[in-house]
Structure formats: C-alpha cells, structure tokens
Tab-separated table of N, CA and C in Angstrom:
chain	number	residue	atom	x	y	z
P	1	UNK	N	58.311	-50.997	-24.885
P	1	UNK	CA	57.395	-51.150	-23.785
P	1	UNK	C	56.075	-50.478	-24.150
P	2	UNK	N	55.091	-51.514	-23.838
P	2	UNK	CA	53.694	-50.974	-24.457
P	2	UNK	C	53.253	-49.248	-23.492
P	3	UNK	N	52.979	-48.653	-23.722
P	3	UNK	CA	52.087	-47.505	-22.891
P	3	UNK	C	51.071	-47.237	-23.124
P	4	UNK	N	49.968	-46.956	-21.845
P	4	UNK	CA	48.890	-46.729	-21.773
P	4	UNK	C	48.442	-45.496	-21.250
P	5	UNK	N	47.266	-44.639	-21.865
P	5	UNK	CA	47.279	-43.305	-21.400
P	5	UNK	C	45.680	-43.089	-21.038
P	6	UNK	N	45.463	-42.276	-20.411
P	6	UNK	CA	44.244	-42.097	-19.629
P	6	UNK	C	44.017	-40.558	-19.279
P	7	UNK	N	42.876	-39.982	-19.886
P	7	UNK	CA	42.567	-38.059	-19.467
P	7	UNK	C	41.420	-38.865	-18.586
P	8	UNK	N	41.631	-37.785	-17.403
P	8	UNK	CA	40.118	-37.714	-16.429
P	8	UNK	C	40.160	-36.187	-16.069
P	9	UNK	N	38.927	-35.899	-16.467
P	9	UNK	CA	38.683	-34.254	-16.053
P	9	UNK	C	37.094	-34.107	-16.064
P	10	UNK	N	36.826	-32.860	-15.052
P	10	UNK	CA	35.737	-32.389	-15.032
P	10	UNK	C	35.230	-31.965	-16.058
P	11	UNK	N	34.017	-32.163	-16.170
P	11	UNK	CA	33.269	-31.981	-17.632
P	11	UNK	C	33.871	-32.383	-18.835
P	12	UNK	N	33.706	-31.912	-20.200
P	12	UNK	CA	33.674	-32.755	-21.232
P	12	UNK	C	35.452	-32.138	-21.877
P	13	UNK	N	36.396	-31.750	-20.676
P	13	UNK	CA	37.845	-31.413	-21.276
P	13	UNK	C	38.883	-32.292	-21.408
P	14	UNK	N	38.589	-33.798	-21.420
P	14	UNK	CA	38.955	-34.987	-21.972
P	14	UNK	C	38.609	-35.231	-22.882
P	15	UNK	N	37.160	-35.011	-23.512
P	15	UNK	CA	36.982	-35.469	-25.025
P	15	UNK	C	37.619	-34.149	-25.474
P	16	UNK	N	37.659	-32.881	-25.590
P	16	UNK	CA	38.335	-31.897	-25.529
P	16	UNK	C	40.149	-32.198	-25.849
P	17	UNK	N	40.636	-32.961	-25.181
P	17	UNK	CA	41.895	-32.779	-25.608
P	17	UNK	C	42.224	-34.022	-26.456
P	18	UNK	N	41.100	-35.256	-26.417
P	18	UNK	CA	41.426	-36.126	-27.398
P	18	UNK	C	40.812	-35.170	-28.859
P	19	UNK	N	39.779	-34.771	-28.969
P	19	UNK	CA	39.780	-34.625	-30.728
P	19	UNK	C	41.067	-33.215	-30.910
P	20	UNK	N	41.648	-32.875	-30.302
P	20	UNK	CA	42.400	-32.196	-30.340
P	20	UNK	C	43.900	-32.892	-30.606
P	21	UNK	N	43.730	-34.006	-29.592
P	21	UNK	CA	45.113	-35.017	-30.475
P	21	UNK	C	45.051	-35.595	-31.943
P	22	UNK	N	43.632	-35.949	-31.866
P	22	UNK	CA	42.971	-36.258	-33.339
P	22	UNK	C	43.732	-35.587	-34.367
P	23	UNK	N	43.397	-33.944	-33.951
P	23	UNK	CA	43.929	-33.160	-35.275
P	23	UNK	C	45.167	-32.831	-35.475
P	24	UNK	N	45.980	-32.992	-34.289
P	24	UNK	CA	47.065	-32.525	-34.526
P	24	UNK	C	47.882	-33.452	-34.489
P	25	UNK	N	47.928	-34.956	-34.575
P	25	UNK	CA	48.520	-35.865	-34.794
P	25	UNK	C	47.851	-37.135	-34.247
P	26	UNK	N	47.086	-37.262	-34.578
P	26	UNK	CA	45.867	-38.456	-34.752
P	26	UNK	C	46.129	-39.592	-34.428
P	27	UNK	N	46.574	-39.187	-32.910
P	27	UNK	CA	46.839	-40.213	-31.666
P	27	UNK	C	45.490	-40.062	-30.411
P	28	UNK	N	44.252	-39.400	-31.084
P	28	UNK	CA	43.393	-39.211	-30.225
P	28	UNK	C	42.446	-41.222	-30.148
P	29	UNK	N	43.179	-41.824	-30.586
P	29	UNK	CA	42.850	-43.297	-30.224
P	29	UNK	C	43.443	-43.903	-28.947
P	30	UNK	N	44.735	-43.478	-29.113
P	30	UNK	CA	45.563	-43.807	-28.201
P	30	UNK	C	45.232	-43.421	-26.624
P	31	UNK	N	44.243	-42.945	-26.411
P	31	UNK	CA	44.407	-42.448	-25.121
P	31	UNK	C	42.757	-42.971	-24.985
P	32	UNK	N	42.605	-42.975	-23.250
P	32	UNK	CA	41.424	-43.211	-22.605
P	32	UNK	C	40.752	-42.105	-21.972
P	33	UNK	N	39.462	-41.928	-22.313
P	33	UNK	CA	38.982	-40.484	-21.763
P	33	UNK	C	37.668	-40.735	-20.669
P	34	UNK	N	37.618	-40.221	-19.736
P	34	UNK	CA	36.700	-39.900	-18.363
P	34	UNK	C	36.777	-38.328	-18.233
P	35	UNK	N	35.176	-38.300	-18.689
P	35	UNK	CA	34.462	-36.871	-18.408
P	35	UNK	C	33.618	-37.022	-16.916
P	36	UNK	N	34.431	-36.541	-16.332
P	36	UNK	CA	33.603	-36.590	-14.538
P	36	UNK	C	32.647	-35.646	-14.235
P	37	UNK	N	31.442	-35.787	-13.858
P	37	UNK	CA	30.316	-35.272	-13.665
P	37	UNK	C	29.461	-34.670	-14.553
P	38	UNK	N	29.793	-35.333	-15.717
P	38	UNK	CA	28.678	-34.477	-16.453
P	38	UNK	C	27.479	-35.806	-16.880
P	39	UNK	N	27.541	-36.456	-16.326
P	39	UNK	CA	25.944	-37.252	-15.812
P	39	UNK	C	26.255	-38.099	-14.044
P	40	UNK	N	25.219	-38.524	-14.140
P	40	UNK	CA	25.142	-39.007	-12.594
P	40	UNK	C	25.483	-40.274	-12.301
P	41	UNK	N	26.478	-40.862	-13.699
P	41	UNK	CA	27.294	-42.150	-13.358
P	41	UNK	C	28.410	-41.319	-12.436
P	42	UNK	N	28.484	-42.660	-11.605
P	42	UNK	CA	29.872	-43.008	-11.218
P	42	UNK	C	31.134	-43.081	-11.896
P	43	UNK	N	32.418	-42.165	-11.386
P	43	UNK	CA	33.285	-42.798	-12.457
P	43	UNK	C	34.301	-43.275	-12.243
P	44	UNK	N	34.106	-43.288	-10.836
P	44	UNK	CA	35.514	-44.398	-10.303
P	44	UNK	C	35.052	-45.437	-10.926
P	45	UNK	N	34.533	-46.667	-10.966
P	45	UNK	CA	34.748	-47.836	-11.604
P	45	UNK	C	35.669	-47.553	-13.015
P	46	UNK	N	35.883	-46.837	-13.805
P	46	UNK	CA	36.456	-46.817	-14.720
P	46	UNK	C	37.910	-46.256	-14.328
P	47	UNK	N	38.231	-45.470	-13.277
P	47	UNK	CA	39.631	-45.209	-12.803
P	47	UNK	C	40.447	-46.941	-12.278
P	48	UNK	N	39.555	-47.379	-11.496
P	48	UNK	CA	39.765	-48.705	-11.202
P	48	UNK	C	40.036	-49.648	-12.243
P	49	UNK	N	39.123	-49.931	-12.844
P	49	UNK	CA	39.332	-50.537	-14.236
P	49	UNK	C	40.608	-50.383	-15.242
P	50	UNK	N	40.653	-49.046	-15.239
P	50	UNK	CA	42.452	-48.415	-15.966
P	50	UNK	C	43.363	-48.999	-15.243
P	51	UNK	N	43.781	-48.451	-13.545
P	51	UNK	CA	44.417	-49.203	-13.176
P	51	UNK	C	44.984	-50.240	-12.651
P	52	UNK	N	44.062	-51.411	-12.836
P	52	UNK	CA	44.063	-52.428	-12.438
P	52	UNK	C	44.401	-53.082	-13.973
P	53	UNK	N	44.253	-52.842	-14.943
P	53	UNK	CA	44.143	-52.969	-16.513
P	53	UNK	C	45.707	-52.978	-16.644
P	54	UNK	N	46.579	-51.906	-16.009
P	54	UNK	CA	47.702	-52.092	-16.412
P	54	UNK	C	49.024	-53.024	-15.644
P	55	UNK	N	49.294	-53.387	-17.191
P	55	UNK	CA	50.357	-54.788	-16.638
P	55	UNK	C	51.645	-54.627	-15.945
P	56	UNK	N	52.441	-55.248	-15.665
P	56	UNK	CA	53.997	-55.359	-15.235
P	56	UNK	C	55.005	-54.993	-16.078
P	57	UNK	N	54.161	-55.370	-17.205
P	57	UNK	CA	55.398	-54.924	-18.124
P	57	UNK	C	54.604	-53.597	-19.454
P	58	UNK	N	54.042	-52.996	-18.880
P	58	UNK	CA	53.271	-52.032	-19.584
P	58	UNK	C	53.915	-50.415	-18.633
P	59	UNK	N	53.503	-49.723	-19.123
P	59	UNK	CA	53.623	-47.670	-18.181
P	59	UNK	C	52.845	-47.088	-18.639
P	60	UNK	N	52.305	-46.369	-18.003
P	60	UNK	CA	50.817	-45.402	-18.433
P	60	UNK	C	51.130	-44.060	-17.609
P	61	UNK	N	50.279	-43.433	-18.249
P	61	UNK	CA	50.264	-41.928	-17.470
P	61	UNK	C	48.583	-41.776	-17.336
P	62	UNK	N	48.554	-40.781	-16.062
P	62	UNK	CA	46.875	-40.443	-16.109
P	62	UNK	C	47.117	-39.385	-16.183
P	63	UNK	N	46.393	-38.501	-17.148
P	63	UNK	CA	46.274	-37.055	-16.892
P	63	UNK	C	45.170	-36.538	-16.117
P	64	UNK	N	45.349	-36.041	-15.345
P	64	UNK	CA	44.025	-35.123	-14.723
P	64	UNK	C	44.258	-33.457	-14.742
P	65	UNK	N	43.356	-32.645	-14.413
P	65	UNK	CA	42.523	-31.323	-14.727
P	65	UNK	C	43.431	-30.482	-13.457
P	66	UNK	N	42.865	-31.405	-12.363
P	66	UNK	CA	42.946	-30.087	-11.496
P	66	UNK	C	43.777	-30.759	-10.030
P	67	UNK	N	45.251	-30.499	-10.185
P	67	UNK	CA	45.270	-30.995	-8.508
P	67	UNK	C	45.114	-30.718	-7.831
P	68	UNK	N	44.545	-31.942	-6.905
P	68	UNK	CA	44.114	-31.579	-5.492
P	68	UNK	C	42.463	-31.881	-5.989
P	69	UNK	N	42.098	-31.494	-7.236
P	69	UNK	CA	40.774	-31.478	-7.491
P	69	UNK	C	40.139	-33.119	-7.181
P	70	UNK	N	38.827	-33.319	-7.346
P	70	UNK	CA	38.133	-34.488	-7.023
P	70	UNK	C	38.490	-35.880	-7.654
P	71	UNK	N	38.579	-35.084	-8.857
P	71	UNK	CA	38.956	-36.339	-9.902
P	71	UNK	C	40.466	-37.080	-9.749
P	72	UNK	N	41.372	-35.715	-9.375
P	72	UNK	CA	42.799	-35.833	-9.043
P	72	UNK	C	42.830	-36.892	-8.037
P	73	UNK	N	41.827	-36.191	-7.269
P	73	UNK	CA	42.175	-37.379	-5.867
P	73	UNK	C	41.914	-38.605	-5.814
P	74	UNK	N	40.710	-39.172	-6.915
P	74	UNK	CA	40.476	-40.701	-6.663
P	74	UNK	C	41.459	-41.395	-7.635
P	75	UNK	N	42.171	-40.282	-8.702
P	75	UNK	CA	43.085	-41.042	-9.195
P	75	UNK	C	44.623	-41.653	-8.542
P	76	UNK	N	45.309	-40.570	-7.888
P	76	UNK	CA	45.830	-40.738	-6.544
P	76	UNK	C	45.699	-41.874	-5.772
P	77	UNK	N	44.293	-41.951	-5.133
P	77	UNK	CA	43.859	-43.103	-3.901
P	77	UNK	C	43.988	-44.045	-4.406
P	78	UNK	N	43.308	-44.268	-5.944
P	78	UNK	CA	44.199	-45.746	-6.574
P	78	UNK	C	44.956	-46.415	-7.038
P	79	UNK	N	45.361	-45.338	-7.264
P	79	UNK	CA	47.272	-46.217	-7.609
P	79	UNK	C	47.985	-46.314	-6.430
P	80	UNK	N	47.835	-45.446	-5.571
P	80	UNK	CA	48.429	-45.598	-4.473
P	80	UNK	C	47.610	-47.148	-3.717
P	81	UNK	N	46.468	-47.516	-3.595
P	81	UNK	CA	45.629	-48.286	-3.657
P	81	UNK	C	46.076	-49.810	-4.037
P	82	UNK	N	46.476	-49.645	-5.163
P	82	UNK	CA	46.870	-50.434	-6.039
P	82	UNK	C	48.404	-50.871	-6.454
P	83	UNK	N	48.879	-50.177	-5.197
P	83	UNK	CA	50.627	-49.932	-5.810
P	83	UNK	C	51.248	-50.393	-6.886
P	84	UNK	N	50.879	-49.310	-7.971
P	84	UNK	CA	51.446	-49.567	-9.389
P	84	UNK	C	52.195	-48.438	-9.676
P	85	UNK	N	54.152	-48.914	-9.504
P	85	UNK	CA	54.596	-47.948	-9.696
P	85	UNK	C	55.167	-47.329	-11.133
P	86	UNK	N	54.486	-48.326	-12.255
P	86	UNK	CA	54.895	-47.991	-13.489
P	86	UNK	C	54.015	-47.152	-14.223
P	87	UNK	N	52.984	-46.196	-13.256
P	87	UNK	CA	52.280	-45.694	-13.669
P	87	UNK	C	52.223	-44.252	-12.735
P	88	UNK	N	52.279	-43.555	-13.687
P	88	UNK	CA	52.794	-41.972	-13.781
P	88	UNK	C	51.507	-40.721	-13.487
P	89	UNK	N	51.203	-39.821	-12.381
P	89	UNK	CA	49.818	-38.942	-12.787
P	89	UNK	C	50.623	-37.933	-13.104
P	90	UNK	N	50.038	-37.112	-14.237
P	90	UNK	CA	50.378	-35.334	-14.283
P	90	UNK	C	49.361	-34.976	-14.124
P	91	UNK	N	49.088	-33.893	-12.995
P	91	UNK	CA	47.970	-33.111	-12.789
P	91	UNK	C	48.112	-31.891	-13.651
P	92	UNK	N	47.361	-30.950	-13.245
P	92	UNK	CA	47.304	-29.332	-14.343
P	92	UNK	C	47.420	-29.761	-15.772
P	93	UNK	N	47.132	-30.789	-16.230
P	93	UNK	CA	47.481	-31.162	-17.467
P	93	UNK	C	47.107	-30.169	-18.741
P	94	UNK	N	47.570	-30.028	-19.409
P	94	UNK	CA	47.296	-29.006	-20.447
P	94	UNK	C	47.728	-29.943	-21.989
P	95	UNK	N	47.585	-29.220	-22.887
P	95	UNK	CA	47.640	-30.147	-24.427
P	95	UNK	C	48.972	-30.382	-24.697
P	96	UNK	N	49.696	-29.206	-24.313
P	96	UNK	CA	51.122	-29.609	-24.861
P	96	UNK	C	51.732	-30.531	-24.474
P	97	UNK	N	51.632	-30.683	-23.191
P	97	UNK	CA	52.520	-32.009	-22.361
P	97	UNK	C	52.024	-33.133	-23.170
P	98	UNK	N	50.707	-33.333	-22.978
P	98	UNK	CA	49.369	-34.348	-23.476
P	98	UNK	C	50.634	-34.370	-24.645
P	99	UNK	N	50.763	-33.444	-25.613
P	99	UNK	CA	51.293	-33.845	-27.193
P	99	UNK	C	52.681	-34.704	-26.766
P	100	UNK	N	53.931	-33.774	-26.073
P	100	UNK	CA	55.142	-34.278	-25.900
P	100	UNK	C	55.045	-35.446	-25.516
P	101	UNK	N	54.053	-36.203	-23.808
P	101	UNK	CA	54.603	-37.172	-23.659
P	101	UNK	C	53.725	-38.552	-24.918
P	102	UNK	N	52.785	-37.656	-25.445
P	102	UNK	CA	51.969	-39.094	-26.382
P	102	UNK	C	53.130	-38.918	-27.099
P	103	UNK	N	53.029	-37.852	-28.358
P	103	UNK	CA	53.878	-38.550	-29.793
P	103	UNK	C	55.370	-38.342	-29.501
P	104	UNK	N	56.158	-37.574	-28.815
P	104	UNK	CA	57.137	-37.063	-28.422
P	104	UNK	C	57.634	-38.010	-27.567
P	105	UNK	N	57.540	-39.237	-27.039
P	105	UNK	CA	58.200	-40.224	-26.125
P	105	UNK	C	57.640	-41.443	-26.410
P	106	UNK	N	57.376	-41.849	-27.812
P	106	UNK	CA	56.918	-42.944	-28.304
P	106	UNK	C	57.649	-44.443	-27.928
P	107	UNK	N	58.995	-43.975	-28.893
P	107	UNK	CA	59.876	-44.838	-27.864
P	107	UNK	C	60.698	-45.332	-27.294
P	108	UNK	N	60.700	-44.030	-26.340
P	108	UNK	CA	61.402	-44.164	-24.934
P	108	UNK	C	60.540	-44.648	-23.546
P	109	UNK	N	61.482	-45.130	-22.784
P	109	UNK	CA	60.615	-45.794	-21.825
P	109	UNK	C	60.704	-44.354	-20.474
P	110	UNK	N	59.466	-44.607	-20.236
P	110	UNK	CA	58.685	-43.196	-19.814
P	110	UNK	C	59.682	-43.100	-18.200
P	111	UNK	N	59.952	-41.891	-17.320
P	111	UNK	CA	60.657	-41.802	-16.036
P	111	UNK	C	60.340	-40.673	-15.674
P	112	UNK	N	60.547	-40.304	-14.315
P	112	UNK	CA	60.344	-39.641	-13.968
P	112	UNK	C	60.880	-37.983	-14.656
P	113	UNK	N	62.164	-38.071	-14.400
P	113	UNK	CA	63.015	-37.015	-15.573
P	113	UNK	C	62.497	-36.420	-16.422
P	114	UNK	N	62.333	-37.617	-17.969
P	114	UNK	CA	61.399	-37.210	-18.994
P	114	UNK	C	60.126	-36.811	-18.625
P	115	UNK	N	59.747	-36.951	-17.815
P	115	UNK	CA	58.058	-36.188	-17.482
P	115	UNK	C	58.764	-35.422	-17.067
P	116	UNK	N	58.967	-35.140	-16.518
P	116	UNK	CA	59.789	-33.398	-15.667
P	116	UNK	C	60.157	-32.759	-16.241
P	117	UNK	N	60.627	-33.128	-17.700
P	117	UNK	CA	61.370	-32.657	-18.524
P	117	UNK	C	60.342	-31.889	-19.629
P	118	UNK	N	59.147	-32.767	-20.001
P	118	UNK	CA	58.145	-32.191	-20.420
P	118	UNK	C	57.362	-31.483	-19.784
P	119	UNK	N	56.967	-31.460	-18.611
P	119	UNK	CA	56.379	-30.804	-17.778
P	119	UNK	C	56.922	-29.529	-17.728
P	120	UNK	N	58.011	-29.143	-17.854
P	120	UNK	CA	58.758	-27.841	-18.049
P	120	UNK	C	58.665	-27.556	-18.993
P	121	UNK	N	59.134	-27.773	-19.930
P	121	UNK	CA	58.759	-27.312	-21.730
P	121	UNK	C	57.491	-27.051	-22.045
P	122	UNK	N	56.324	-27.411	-21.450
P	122	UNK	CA	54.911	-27.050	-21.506
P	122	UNK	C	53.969	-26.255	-20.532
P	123	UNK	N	54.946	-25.318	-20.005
P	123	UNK	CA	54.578	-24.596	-19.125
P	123	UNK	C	53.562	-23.506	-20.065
P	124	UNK	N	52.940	-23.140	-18.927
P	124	UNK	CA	51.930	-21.801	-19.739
P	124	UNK	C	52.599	-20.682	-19.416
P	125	UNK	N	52.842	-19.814	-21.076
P	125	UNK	CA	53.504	-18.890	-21.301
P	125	UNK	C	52.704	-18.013	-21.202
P	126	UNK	N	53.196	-16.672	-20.961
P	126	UNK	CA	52.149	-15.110	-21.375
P	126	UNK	C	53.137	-14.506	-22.655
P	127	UNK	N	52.255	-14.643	-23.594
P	127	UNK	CA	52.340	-14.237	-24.804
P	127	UNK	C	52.320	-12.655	-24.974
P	128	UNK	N	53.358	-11.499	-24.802
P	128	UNK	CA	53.318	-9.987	-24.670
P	128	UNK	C	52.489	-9.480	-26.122
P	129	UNK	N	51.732	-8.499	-26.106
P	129	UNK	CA	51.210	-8.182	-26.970
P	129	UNK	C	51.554	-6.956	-27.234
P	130	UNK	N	52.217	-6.374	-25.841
P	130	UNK	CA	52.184	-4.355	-25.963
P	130	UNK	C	53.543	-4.035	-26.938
P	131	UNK	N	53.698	-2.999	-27.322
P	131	UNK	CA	54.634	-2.339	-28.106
P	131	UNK	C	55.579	-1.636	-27.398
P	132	UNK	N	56.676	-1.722	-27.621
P	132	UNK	CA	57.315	-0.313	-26.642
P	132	UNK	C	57.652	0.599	-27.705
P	133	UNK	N	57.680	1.528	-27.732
P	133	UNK	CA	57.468	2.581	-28.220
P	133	UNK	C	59.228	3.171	-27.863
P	134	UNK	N	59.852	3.717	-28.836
P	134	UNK	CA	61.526	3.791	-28.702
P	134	UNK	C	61.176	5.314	-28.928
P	135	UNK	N	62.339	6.165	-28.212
P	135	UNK	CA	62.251	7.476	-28.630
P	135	UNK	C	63.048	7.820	-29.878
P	136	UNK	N	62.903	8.689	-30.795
P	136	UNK	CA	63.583	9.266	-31.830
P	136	UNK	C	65.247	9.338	-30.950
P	137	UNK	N	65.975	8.697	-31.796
P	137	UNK	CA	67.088	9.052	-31.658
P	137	UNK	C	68.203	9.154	-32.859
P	138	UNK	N	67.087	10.105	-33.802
P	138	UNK	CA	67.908	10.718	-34.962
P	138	UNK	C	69.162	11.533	-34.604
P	139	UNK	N	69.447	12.342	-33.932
P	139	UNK	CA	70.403	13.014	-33.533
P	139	UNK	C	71.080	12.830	-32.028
C-alpha cells in the first residue's frame, strides 16, 4: 500500500526535519513539507491539496508541531472535513517517530496500534548527567 507523508509546522521545523531525514536515511524525498508563517502566503491551500490528493487505496500521516496549535488545527478541520479515514495526524511530532513510522513501517500497512506503538518508543527522554558519588566501603 502506497503511503504518503506530510510535516506542517511553524516556521522553518519541517524543512528542519526533512534534511534531517536526508541524513540519516535519505527518505527526506519522501515526505511533504509546509513551513507555516514564515511568509504571508496562505497555507491551507496546500493542507487541502494533501488531503484531497490522497487516494482510497493509499495512507498517509500528517505530522504537525504543536497540538492544539494553529497549524494542528486546520489540519484536523480537514480531514475531518474531508472524511479520510486512511489518513493518520501525530501531533508533538519529534524526529524519532518521523524516523520509525517513515523507514521503520515501510511495509506494513500503517494502524492505529503501530502508531501508538511508535509514539511510545519515541518519547522524550531526560538523559541523567549527575554522578552519585558511593561512600568508601573498604571496611
């Protein structure tokens, strides 16, 4: 099953996570990128355009930045809009998911689960840096 993928985020953190797929497995073709507000186009026509673009027998994911955020929401209003249920949003999107569900679910056919499933595995970790310090216990 073909899949189609789509970043929309505020400012330029869609081209941001495509040359970043670029380098780390140079699937930054594969995906569609919308940088929202950083000129004074419009950019719903191009959310529209994506999902109206995808077929019956196609699945896509949209990634967006921020839920609840602006961009989140017109992506939302149109699929819902558009009732296309073979098409998937992850909000809070971050790179790792971005990596698992591009090269990591190539091909498998995409569900709810497996996103859930990645969505957990790409959680943001806090990386400990401090030392603990052990007491002498020579004797």
């Amino acid at each position: 099953m073909k899949k189609r993928y789509l970043v929309a985020t505020h400012g330029k953190l869609a081209d941001g996570f495509q040359s970043s797929l670029n380098i780390l497995a140079d699937k930054g073709k594969s995906i569609e990128v919308i940088n929202a507000y950083v000129t004074d186009e419009d950019y719903t026509p191009k959310i529209t355009e994506f999902v109206q673009g995808i077929q019956q027998d196609e699945q896509a994911i949209i990634f967006t930045d921020l839920f609840g955020g602006s961009v989140n929401q017109k992506v939302v209003a149109e699929v819902l809009t558009q009732k296309k249920e073979n098409i998937f949003i992850i909000s809070n999107t971050n790179l790792a998911v971005l990596l698992t569900l591009i090269v990591g679910s190539e091909e498998e056919k995409l569900n709810a689960e497996l996103i859930q499933e990645a969505i957990e595995e790409s959680q943001v970790k806090l990386v400990p840096t401090s030392q603990t310090v052990e007491k002498d216990t020579f004797f």
